[in-house]
Short mmCIF file of C-alpha atoms in Angstrom, two decimals:
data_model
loop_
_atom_site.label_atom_id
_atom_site.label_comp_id
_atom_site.label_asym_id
_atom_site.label_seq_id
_atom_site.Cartn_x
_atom_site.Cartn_y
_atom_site.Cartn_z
CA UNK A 1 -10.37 -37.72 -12.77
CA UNK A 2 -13.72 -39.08 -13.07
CA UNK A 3 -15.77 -42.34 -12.82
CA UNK A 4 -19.34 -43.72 -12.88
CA UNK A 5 -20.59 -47.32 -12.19
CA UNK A 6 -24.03 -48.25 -14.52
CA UNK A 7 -25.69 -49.96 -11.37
CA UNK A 8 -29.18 -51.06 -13.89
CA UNK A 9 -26.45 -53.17 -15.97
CA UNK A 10 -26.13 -55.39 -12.33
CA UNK A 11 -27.15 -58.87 -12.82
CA UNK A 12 -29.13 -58.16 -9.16
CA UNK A 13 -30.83 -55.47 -10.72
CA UNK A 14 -32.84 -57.29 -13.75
CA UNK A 15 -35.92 -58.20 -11.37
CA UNK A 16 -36.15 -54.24 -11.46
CA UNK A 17 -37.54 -53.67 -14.71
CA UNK A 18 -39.13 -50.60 -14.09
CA UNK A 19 -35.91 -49.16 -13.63
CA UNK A 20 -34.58 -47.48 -17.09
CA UNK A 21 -31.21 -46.60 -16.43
CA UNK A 22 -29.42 -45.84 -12.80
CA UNK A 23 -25.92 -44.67 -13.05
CA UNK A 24 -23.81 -43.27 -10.00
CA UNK A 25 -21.08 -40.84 -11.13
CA UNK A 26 -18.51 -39.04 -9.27
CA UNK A 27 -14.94 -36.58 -10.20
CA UNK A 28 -12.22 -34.67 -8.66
CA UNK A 29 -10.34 -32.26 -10.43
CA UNK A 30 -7.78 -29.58 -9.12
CA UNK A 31 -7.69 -26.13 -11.09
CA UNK A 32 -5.57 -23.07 -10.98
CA UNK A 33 -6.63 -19.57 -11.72
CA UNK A 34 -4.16 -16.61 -11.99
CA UNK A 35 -6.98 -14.15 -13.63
CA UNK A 36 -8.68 -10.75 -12.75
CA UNK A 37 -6.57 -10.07 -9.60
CA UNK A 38 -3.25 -10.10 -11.11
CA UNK A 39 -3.15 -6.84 -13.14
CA UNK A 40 -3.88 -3.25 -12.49
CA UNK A 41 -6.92 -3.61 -14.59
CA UNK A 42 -9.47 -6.12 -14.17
CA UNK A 43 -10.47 -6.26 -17.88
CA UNK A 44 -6.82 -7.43 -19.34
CA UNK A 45 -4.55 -9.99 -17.94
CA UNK A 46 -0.97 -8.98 -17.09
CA UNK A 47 1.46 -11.85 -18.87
CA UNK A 48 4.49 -10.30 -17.12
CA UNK A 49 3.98 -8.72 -13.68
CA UNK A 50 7.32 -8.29 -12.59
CA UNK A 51 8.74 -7.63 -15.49
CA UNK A 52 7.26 -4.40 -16.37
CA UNK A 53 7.03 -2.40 -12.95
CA UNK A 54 7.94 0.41 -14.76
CA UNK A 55 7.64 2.07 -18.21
CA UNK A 56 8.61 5.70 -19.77
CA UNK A 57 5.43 8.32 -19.82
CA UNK A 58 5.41 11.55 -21.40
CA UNK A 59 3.26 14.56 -21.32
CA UNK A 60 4.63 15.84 -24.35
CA UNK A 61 7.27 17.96 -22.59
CA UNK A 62 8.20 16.02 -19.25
CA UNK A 63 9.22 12.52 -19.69
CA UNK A 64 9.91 10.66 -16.73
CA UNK A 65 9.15 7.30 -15.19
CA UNK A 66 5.79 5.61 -14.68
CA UNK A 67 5.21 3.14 -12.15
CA UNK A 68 3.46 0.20 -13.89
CA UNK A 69 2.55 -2.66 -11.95
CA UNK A 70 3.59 -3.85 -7.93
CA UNK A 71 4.44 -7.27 -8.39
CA UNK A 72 4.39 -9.61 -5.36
CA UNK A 73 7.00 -12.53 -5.74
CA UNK A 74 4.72 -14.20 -2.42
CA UNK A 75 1.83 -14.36 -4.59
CA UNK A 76 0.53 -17.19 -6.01
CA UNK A 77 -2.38 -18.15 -7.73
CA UNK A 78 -5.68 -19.75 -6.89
CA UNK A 79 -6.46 -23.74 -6.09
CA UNK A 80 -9.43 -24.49 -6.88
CA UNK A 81 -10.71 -28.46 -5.84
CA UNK A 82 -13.67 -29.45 -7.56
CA UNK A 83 -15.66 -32.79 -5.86
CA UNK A 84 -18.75 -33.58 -7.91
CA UNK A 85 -20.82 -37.15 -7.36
CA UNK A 86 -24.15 -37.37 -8.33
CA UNK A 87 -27.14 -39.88 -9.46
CA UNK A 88 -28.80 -40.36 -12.99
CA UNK A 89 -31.87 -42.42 -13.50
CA UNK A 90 -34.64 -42.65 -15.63
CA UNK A 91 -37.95 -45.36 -14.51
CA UNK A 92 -41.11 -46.46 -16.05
CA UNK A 93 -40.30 -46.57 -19.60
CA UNK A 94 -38.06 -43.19 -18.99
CA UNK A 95 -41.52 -41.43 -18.37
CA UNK A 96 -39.79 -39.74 -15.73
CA UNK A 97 -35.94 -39.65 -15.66
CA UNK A 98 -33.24 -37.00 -13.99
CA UNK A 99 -30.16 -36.10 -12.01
CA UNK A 100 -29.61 -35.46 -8.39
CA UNK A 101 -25.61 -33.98 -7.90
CA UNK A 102 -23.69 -32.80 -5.25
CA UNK A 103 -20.43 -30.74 -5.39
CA UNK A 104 -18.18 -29.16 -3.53
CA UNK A 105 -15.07 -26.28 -4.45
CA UNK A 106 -12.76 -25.27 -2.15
CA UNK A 107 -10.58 -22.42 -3.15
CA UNK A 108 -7.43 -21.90 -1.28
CA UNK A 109 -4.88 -18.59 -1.43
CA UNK A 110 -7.87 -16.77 -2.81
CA UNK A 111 -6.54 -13.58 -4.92
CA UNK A 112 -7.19 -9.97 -3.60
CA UNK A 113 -6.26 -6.62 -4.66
CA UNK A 114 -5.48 -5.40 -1.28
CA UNK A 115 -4.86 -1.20 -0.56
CA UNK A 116 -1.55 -0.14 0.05
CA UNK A 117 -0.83 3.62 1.00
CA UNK A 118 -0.52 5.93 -1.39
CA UNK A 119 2.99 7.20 -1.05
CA UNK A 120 3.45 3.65 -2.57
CA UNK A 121 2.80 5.23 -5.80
CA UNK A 122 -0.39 2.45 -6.29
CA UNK A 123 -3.57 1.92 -5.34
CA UNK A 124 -3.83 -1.56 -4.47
CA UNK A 125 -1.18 -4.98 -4.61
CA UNK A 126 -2.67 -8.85 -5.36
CA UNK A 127 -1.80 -10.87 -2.09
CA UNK A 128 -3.56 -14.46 -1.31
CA UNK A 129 -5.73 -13.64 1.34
CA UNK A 130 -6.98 -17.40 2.32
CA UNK A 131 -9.63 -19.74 1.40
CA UNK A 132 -13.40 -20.02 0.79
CA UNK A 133 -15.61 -22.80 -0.11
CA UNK A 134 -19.02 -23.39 -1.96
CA UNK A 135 -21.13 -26.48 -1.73
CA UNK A 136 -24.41 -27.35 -2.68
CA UNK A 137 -26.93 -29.70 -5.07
CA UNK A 138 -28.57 -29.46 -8.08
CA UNK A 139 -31.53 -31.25 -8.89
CA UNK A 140 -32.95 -31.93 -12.53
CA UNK A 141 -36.91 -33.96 -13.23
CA UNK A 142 -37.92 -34.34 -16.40
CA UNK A 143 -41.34 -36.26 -17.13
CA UNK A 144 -43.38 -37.35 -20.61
CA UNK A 145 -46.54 -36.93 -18.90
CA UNK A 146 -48.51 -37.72 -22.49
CA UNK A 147 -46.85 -39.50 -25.00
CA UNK A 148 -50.12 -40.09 -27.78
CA UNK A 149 -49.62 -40.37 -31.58
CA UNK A 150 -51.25 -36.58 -31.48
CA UNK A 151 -50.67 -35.35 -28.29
CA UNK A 152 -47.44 -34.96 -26.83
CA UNK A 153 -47.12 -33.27 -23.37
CA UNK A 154 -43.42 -33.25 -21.44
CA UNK A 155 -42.48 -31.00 -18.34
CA UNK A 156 -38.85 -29.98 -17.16
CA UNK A 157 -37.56 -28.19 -13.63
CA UNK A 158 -34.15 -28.16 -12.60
CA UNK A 159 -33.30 -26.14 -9.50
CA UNK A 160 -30.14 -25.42 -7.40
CA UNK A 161 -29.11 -24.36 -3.82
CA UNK A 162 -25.76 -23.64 -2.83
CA UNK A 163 -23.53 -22.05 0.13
CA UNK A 164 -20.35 -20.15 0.16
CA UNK A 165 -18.25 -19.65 3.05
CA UNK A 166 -14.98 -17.75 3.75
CA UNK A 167 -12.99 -20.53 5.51
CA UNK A 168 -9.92 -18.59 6.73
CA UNK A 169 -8.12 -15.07 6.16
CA UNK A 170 -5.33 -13.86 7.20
CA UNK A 171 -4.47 -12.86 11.06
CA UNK A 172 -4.76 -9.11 10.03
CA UNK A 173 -8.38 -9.10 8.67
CA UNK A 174 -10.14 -11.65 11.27
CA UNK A 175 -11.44 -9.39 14.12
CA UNK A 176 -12.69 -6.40 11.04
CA UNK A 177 -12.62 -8.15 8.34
CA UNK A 178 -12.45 -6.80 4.31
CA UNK A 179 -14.45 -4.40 3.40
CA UNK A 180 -16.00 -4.34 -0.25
CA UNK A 181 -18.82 -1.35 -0.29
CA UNK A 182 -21.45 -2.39 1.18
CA UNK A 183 -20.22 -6.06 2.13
CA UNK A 184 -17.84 -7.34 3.92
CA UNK A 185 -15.57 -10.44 3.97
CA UNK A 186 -15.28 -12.38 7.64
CA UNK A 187 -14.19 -16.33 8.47
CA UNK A 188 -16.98 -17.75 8.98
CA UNK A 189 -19.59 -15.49 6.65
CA UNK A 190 -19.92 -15.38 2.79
CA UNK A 191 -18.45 -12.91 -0.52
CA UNK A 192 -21.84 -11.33 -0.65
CA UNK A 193 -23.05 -10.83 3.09
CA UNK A 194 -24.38 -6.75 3.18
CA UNK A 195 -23.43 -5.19 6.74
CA UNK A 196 -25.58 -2.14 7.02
CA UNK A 197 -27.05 0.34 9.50
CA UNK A 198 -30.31 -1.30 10.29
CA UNK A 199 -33.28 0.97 9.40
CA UNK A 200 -35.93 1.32 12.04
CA UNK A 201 -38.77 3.03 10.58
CA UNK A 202 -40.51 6.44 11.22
CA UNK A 203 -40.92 8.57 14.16
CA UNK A 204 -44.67 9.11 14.09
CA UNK A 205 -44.60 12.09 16.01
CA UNK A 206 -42.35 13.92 13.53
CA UNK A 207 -41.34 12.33 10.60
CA UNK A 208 -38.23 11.50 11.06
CA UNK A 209 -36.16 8.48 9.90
CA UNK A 210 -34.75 6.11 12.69
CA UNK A 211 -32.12 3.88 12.51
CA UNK A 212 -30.61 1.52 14.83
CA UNK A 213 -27.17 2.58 16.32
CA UNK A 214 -25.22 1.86 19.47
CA UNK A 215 -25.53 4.12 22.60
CA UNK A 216 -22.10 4.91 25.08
CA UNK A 217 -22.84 0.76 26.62
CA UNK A 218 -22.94 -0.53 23.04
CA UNK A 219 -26.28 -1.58 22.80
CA UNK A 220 -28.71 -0.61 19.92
CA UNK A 221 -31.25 1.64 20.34
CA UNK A 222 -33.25 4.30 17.67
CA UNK A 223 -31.83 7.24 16.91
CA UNK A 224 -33.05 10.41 14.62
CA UNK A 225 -31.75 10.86 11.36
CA UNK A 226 -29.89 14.04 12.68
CA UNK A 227 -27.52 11.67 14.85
CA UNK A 228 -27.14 8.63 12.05
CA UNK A 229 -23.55 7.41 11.95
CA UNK A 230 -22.63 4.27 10.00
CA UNK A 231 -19.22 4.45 11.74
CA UNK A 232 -19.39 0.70 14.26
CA UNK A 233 -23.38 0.53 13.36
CA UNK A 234 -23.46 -1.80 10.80
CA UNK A 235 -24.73 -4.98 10.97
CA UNK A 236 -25.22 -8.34 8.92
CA UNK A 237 -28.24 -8.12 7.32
CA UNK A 238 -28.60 -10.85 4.80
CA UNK A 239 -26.61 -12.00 1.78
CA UNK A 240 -27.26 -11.71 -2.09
CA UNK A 241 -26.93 -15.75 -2.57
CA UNK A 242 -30.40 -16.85 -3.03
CA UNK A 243 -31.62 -20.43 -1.37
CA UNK A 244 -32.90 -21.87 -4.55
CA UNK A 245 -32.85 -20.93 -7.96
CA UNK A 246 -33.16 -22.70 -11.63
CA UNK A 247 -36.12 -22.95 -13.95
CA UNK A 248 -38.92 -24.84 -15.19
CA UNK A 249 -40.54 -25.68 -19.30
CA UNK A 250 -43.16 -27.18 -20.80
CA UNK A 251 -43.73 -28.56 -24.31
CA UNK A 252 -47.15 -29.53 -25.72
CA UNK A 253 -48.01 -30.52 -28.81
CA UNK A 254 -51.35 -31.24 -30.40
CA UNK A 255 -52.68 -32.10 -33.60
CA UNK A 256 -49.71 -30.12 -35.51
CA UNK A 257 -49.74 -27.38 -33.38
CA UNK A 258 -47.41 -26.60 -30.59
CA UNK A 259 -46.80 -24.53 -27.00
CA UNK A 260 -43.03 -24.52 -25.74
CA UNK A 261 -42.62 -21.95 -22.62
CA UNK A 262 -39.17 -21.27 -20.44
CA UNK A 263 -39.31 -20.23 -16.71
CA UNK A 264 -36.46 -19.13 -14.47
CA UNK A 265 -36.43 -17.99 -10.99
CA UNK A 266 -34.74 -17.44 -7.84
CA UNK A 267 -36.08 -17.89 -4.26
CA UNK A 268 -34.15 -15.82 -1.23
CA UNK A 269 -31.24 -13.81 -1.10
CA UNK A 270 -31.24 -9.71 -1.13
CA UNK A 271 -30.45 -7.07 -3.47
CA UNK A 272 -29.60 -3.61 -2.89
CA UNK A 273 -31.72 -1.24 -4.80
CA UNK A 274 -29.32 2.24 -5.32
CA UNK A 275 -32.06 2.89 -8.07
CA UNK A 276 -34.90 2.83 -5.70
CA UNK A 277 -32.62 4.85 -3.30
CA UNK A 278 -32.01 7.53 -5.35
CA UNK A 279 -35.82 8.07 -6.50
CA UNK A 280 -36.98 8.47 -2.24
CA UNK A 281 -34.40 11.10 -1.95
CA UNK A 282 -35.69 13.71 0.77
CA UNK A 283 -35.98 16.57 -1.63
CA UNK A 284 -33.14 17.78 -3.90
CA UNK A 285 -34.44 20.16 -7.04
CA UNK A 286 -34.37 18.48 -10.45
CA UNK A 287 -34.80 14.90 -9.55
CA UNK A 288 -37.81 12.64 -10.18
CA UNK A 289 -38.90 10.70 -7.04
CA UNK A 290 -40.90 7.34 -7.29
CA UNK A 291 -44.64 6.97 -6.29
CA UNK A 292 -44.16 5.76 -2.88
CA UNK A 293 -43.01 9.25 -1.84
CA UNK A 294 -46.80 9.57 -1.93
CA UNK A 295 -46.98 7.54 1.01
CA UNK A 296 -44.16 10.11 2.89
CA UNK A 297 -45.04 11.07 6.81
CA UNK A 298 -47.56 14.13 6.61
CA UNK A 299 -49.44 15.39 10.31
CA UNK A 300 -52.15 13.74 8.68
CA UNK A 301 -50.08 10.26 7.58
CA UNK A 302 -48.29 9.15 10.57
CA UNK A 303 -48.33 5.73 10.20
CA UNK A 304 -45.70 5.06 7.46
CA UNK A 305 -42.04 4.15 6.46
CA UNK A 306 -41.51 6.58 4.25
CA UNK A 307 -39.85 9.75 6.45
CA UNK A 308 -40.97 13.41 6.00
CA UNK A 309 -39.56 15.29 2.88
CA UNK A 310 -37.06 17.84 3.65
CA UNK A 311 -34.65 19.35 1.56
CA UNK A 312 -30.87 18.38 1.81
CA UNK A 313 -31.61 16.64 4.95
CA UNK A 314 -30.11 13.76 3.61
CA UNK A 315 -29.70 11.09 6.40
CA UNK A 316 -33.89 11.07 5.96
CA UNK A 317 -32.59 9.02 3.09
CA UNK A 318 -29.16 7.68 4.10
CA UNK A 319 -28.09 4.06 3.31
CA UNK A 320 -29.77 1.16 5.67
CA UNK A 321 -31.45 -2.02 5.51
CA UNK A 322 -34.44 0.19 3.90
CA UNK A 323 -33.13 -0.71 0.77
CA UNK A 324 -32.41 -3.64 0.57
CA UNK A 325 -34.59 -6.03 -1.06
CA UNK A 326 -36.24 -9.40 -1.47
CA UNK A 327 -34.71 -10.20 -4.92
CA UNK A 328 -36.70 -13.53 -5.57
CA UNK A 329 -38.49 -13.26 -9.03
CA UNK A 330 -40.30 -15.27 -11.87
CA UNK A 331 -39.25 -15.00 -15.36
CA UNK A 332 -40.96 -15.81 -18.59
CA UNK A 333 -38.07 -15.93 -20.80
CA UNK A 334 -39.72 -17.94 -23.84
CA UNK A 335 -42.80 -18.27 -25.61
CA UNK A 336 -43.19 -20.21 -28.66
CA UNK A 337 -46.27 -21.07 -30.66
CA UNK A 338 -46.43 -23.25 -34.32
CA UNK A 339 -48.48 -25.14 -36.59
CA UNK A 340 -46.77 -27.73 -39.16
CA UNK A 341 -49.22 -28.44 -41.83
CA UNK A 342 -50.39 -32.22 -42.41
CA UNK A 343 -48.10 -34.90 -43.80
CA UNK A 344 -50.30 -35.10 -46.36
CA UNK A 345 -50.98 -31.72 -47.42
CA UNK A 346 -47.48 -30.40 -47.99
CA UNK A 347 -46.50 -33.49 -49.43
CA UNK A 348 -48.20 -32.97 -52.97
CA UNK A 349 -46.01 -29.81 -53.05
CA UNK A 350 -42.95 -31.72 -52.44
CA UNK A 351 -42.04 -30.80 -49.02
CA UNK A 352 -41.57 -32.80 -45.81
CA UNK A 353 -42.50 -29.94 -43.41
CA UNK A 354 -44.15 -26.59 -43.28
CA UNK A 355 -44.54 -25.03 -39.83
CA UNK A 356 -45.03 -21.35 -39.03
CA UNK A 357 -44.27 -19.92 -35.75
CA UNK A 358 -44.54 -17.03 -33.26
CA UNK A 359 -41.85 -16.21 -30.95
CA UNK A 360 -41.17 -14.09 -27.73
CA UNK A 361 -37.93 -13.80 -25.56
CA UNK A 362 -37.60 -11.96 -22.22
CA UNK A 363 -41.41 -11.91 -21.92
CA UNK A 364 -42.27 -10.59 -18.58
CA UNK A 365 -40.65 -10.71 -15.17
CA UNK A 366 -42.30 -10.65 -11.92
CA UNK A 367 -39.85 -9.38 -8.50
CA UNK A 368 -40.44 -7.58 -5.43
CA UNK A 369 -40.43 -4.18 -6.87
CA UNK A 370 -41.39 -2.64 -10.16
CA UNK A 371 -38.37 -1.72 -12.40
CA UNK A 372 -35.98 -3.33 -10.30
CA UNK A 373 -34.32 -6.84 -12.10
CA UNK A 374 -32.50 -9.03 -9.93
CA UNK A 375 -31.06 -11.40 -12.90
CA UNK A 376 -28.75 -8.42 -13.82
CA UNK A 377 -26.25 -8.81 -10.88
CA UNK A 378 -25.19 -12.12 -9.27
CA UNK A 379 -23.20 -9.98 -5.88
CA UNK A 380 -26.66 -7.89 -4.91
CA UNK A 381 -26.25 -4.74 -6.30
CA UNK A 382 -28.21 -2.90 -8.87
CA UNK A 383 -25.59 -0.27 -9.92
CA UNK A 384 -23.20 -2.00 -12.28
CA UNK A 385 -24.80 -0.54 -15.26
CA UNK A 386 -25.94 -3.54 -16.67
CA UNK A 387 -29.20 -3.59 -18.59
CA UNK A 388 -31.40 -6.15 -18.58
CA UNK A 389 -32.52 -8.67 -21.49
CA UNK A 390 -34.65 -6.87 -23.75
CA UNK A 391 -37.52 -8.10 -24.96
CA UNK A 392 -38.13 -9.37 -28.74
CA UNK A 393 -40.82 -10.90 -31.16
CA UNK A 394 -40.80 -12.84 -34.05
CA UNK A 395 -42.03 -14.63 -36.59
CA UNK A 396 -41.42 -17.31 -39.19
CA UNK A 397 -41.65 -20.23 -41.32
CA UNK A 398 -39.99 -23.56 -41.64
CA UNK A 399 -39.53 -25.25 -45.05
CA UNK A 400 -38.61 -28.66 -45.82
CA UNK A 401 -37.69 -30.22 -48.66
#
């Protein structure tokens, strides 16, 4: 259910005249979702979960039964309330005009595959494991900043900021929580907080790599690499949900020619870089390393975070903090250039427009480290095989008749 009231139609608004349009808006909606979680493969959905727990398998000479799917009859599936309410306006002749919203989903009897012991015969059962929330506000300008009969100049941002939070789970999971890899799920915290061993730099006397671990009174304190333990050392540091992201364009125009360029970009939240990892190993035969290893701890480099090279001493390179990385970035993701010929011109060949153009997608992208893209995975990590946009030129030309 929706509404919106069109406040500039007021009779106490006509002494504003600079005032365009101004409409409040707001909607409620309640959704369900029984997708992803409720099938033993996350690519298909399963129409009939308790129907077909079982089906006949054969390996060409021992048929038998198969065990097919563990239903739950307690499940249920997701709630999902939406609250939007927002503001539209444009002013001064709409030379500047946009949309300020706010909204708010709460998701309750979130679905989980949850693992069950083996001797069940499965790897994992859907249960609701309880409810999480995400609110936030998105904000779009735009402006006609020149509006001439031959020059035409407008400018767009939009940007967004939002918060998640895990509301409740269930009795069993508050005091450790869920653990996903490299994250973990606790009331209070996010779906995409990283809990790591912190890393605390380089022994300068040696080389080696310290991290931060707890000592018999369970307080921190560095530790070699030859006594790292991620067993009780992790700790919350950071989450993959940025503080702002969105984008930004511009559009000029000029005496039949014309500029249109697209921005996006992302401000905050961390990525883990497993490709970056893998390239500062400590020394293992065959495998490239990146150019920082140049910077490595030598008796004549002391002073650096990059621990001594030693091969198959791998907690000089075991997972920590060290990887993970600022993933704010700038994107050029179009460039467009034409020129439509005069009015006049093309019209003694019968046509209403002629405009050739150059074009370029996925131009260049700007992040905290070279190689590393941080559009290409929205939970932080940077090993779900996913490439990023390629890059592409072209050219044309526009005929009217």
């Amino acid at each position: 259910v929706g509404a919106s009231w069109r406040v500039n139609e007021e009779s106490f608004m006509k002494q504003l005249d600079f005032i365009n349009n101004l409409k409040l808006k707001g909607s409620y909606g309640l959704q369900g979702n029984d997708y992803l979680y409720l099938a033993n493969s996350t690519t298909r959905r399963a129409y009939s979960p308790y129907k077909t727990l079982y089906g006949i398998t054969s390996d060409g000479s021992n048929p038998g039964l198969e065990a097919k799917y563990l239903g739950r009859k307690e499940v249920t599936w997701e709630k999902n309330k939406n609250f939007n309410v927002g503001l539209e306006f444009s002013v001064f002749s709409n030379l500047i005009s946009g949309e300020v919203e706010y909204f708010s989903r709460v998701t309750k009897d979130l679905l989980f595959n949850l693992p069950v012991p083996a001797s069940t015969g499965f790897t994992t059962e859907p249960w609701n494991i309880g409810d999480m929330s995400n609110k936030g506000y998105e904000v779009t300008l735009n402006a006609n900043i020149l509006q001439k009969k031959n020059l035409r100049w407008t400018v767009s941002v939009n940007l967004t900021s939002y918060k998640n939070k895990v509301i409740s789970l269930p009795e069993k999971f508050k005091a450790n929580g869920i653990t996903r890899g490299t994250q973990k799920i606790f009331e209070g915290g996010s779906i995409y907080d990283f809990y790591l061993v912190k890393y605390a730099g380089v022994d300068p006397t040696n080389g080696d790599a310290l991290y931060w671990q707890k000592n018999a009174q369970g307080v921190f304190e560095k530790v070699g690499s030859a006594n790292y333990s991620a067993t009780n050392n992790e700790q919350n540091v950071g989450s993959a949900i940025p503080d702002l992201q969105g984008g930004f364009s511009t559009s000029l125009e000029f005496y039949g020619f014309d500029l249109f360029t697209q921005f996006s970009y992302q401000i905050g939240g961390k990525m883990l870089d497993s490709e970056y990892s893998g390239l500062m190993h400590a020394g293992t035969m065959g495998n490239n390393w990146s150019t920082d290893i140049a910077n490595r701890w030598t008796p004549t480099n002391t002073i650096t975070d990059v621990p001594r090279i030693e091969y198959n001493n791998q907690n000089l390179n075991a997972q920590s903090d060290r990887f993970l990385t600022d993933a704010s970035y700038l994107s050029l993701k179009t460039v467009n250039f034409g020129y439509s010929l005069p009015k006049s011109v093309i019209k003694k060949a019968g046509l209403t427009n002629l405009r050739l153009y150059v074009s370029a997608d996925n131009v260049a992208l700007w992040s905290k480290r070279k190689g590393m893209d941080p559009r290409v995975s929205l939970s932080g990590l940077n090993d779900e095989s996913v490439y990023s946009p390629i890059r592409s030129f072209s050219m044309g030309l526009v005929v009217n008749l």
